[in-house]
PDB file of C-alpha atoms in Angstrom:
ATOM      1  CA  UNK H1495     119.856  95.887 142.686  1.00  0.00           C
ATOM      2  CA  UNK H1496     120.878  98.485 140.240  1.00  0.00           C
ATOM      3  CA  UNK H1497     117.221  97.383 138.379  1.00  0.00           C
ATOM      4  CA  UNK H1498     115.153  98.364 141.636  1.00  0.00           C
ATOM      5  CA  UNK H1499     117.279 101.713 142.029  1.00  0.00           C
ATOM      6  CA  UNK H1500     116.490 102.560 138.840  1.00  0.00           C
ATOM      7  CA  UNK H1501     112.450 102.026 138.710  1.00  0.00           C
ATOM      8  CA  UNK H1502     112.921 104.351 142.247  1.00  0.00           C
ATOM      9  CA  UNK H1503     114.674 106.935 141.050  1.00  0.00           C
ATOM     10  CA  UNK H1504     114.704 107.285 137.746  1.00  0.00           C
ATOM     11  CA  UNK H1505     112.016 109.240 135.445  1.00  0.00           C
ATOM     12  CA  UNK H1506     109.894 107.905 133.000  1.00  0.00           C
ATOM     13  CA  UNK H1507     111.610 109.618 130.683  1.00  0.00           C
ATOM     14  CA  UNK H1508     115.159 108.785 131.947  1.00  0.00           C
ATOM     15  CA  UNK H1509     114.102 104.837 131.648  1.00  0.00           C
ATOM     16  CA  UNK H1510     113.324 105.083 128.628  1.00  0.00           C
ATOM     17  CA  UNK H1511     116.472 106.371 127.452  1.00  0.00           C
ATOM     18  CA  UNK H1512     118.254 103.889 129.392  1.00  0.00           C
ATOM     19  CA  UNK H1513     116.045 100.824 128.224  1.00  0.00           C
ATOM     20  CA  UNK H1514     116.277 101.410 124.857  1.00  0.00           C
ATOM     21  CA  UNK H1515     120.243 101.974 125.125  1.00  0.00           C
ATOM     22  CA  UNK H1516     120.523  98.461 126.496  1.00  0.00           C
ATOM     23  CA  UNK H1517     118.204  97.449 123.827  1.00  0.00           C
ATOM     24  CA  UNK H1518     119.788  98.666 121.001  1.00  0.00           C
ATOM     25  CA  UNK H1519     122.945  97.508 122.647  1.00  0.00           C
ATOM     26  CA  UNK H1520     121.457  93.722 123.377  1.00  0.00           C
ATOM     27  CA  UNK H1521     120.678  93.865 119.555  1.00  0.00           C
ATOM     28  CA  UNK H1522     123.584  94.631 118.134  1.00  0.00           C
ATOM     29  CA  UNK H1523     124.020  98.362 118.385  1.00  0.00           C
ATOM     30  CA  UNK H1524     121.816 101.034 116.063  1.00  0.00           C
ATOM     31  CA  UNK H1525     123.488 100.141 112.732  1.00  0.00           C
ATOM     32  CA  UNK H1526     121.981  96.511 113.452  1.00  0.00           C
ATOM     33  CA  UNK H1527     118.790  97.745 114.646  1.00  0.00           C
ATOM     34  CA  UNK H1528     117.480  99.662 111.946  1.00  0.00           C
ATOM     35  CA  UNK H1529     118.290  97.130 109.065  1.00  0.00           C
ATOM     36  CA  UNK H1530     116.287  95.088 111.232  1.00  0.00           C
ATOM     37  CA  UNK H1531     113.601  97.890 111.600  1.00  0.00           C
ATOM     38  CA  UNK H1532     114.042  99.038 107.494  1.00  0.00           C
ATOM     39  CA  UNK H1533     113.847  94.915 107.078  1.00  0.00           C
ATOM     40  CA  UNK H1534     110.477  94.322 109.175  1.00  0.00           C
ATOM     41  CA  UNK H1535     108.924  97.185 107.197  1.00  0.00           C
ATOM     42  CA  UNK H1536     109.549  94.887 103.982  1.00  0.00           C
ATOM     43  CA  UNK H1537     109.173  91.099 105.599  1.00  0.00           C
ATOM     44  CA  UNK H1538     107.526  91.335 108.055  1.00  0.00           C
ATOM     45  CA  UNK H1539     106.510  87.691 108.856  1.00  0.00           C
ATOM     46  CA  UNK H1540     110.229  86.686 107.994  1.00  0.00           C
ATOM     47  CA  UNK H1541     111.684  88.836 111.002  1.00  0.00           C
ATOM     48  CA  UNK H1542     108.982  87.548 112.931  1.00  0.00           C
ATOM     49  CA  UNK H1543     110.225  84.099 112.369  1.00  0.00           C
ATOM     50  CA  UNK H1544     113.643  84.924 112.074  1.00  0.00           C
ATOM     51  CA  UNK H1545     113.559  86.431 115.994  1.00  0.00           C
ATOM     52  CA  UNK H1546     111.622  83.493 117.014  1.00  0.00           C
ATOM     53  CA  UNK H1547     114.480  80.729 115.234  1.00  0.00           C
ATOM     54  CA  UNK H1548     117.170  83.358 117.155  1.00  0.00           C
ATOM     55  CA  UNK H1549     115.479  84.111 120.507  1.00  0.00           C
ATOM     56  CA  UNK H1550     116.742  80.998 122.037  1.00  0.00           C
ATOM     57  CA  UNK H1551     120.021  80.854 121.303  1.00  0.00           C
ATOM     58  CA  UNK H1552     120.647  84.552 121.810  1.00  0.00           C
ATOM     59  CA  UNK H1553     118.733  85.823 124.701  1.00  0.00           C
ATOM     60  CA  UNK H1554     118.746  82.817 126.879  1.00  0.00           C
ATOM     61  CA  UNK H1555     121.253  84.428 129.264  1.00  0.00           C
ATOM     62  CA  UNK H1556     118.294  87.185 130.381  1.00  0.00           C
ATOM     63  CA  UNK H1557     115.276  85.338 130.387  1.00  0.00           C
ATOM     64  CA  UNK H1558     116.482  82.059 131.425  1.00  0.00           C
ATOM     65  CA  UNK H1559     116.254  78.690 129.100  1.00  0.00           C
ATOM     66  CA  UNK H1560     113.285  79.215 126.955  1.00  0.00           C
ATOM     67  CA  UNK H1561     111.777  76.954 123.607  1.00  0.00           C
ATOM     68  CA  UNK H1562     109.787  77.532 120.232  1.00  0.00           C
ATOM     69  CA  UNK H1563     106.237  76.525 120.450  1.00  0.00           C
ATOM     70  CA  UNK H1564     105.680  77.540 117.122  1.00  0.00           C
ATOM     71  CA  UNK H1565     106.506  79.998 114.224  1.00  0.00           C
ATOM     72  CA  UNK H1566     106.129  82.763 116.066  1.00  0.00           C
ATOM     73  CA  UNK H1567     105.877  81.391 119.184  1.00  0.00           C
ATOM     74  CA  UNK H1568     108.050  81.140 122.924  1.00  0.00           C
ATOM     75  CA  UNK H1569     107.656  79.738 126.266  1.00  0.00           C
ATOM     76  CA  UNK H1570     109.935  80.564 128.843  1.00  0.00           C
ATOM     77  CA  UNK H1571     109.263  77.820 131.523  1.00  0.00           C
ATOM     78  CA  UNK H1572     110.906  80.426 134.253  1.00  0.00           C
ATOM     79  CA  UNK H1573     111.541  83.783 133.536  1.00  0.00           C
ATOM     80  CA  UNK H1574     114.384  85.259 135.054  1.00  0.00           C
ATOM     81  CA  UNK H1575     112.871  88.838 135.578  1.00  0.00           C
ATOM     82  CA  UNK H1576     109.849  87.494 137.159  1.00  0.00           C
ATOM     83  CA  UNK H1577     111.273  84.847 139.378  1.00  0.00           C
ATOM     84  CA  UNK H1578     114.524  87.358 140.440  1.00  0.00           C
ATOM     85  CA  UNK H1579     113.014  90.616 140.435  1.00  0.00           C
ATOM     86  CA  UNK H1580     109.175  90.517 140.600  1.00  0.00           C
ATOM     87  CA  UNK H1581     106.271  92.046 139.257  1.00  0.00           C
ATOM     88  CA  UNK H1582     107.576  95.244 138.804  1.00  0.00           C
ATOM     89  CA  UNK H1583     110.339  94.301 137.110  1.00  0.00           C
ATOM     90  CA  UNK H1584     109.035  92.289 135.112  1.00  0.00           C
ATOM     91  CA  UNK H1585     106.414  94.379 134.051  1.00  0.00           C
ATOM     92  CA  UNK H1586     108.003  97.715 134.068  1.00  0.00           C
ATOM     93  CA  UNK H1587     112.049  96.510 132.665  1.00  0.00           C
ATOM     94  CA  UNK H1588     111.028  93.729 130.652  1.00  0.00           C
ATOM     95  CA  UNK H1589     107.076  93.555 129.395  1.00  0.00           C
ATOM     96  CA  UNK H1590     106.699  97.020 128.638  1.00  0.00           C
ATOM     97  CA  UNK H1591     110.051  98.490 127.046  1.00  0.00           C
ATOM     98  CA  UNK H1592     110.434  95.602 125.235  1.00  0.00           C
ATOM     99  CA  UNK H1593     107.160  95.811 123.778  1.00  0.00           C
ATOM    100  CA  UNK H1594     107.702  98.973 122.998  1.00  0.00           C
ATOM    101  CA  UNK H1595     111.015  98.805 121.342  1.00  0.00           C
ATOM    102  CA  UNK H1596     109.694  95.750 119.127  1.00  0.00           C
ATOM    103  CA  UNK H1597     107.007  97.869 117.949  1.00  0.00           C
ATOM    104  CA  UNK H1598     109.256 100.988 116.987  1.00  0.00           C
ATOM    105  CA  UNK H1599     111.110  98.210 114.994  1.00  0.00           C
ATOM    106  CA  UNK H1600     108.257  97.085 113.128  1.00  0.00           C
ATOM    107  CA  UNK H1601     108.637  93.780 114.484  1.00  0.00           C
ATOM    108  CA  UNK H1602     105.711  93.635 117.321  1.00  0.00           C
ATOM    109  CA  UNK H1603     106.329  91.440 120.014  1.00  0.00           C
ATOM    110  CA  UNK H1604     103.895  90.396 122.545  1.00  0.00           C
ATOM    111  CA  UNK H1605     104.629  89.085 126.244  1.00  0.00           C
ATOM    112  CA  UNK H1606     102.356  87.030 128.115  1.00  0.00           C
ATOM    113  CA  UNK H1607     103.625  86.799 131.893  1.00  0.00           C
ATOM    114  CA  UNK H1608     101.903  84.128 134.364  1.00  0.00           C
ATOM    115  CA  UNK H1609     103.121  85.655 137.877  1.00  0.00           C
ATOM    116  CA  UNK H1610     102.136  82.783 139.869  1.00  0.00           C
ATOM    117  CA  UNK H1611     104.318  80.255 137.927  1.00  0.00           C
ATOM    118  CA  UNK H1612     107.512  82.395 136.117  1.00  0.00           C
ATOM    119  CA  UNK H1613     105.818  81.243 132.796  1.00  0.00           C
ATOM    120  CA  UNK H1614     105.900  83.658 130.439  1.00  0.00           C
ATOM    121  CA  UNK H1615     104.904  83.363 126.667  1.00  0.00           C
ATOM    122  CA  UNK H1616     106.450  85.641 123.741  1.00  0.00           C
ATOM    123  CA  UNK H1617     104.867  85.763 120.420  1.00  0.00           C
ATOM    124  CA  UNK H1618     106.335  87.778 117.387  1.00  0.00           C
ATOM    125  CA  UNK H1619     104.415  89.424 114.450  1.00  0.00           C
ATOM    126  CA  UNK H1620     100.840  90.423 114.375  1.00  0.00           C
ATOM    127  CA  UNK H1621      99.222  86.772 113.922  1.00  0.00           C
TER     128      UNK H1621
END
């Protein structure tokens, strides 16, 4: 509920400040998040990996029960933004701010949402 309200009333601008707040929040807080960003800048295939190794035992309670398919790889058999809240929400809370954010912190991130089915793939790094 407070998800929708927010993609209706708030500002571009005023989502972005809130997403990355809960970002930087879901990561550990800003002291976390920029070793992580100063980190990527110097491995950056390491904190590729390192995300994918951490993604599901850390962010399983948003996106639902999810697996590595590779090094850099995720499935997420049924995403919990697209199954409970929809295109937009998936697209405009999850897909795009987090891609976003992962980019600022030099560790790119790249979502690959299947509507139809909840499927979603995640794959970290550049290759």
């Amino acid at each position: 509920a407070e998800t929708r309200w927010g993609l209706a009333h708030l500002d571009e601008a005023e989502r972005r400040r809130a997403d990355d707040a809960v970002l930087f929040t879901v990561l550990g807080g800003k002291l976390v998040v920029y070793t992580i960003r100063f980190l990527a800048g110097l491995f950056p295939r390491l904190m590729a990996r390192l995300f994918t190794r951490l993604t599901p035992w850390c962010f399983f309670f948003l996106i639902g029960p999810n697996c590595r398919t590779g090094a850099t790889t995720l499935a997420i058999p049924a995403c919990r933004y697209e199954s409970d809240g929809g295109r937009a929400v998936c697209l405009e809370v999850c897909k795009a701010p987090v891609e976003r954010f992962f980019a600022w912190m030099r560790v790119p991130l790249h979502l690959a949402p299947d509507m139809a089915s909840h499927h979603c793939d995640w794959r970290y790094g550049t290759t």
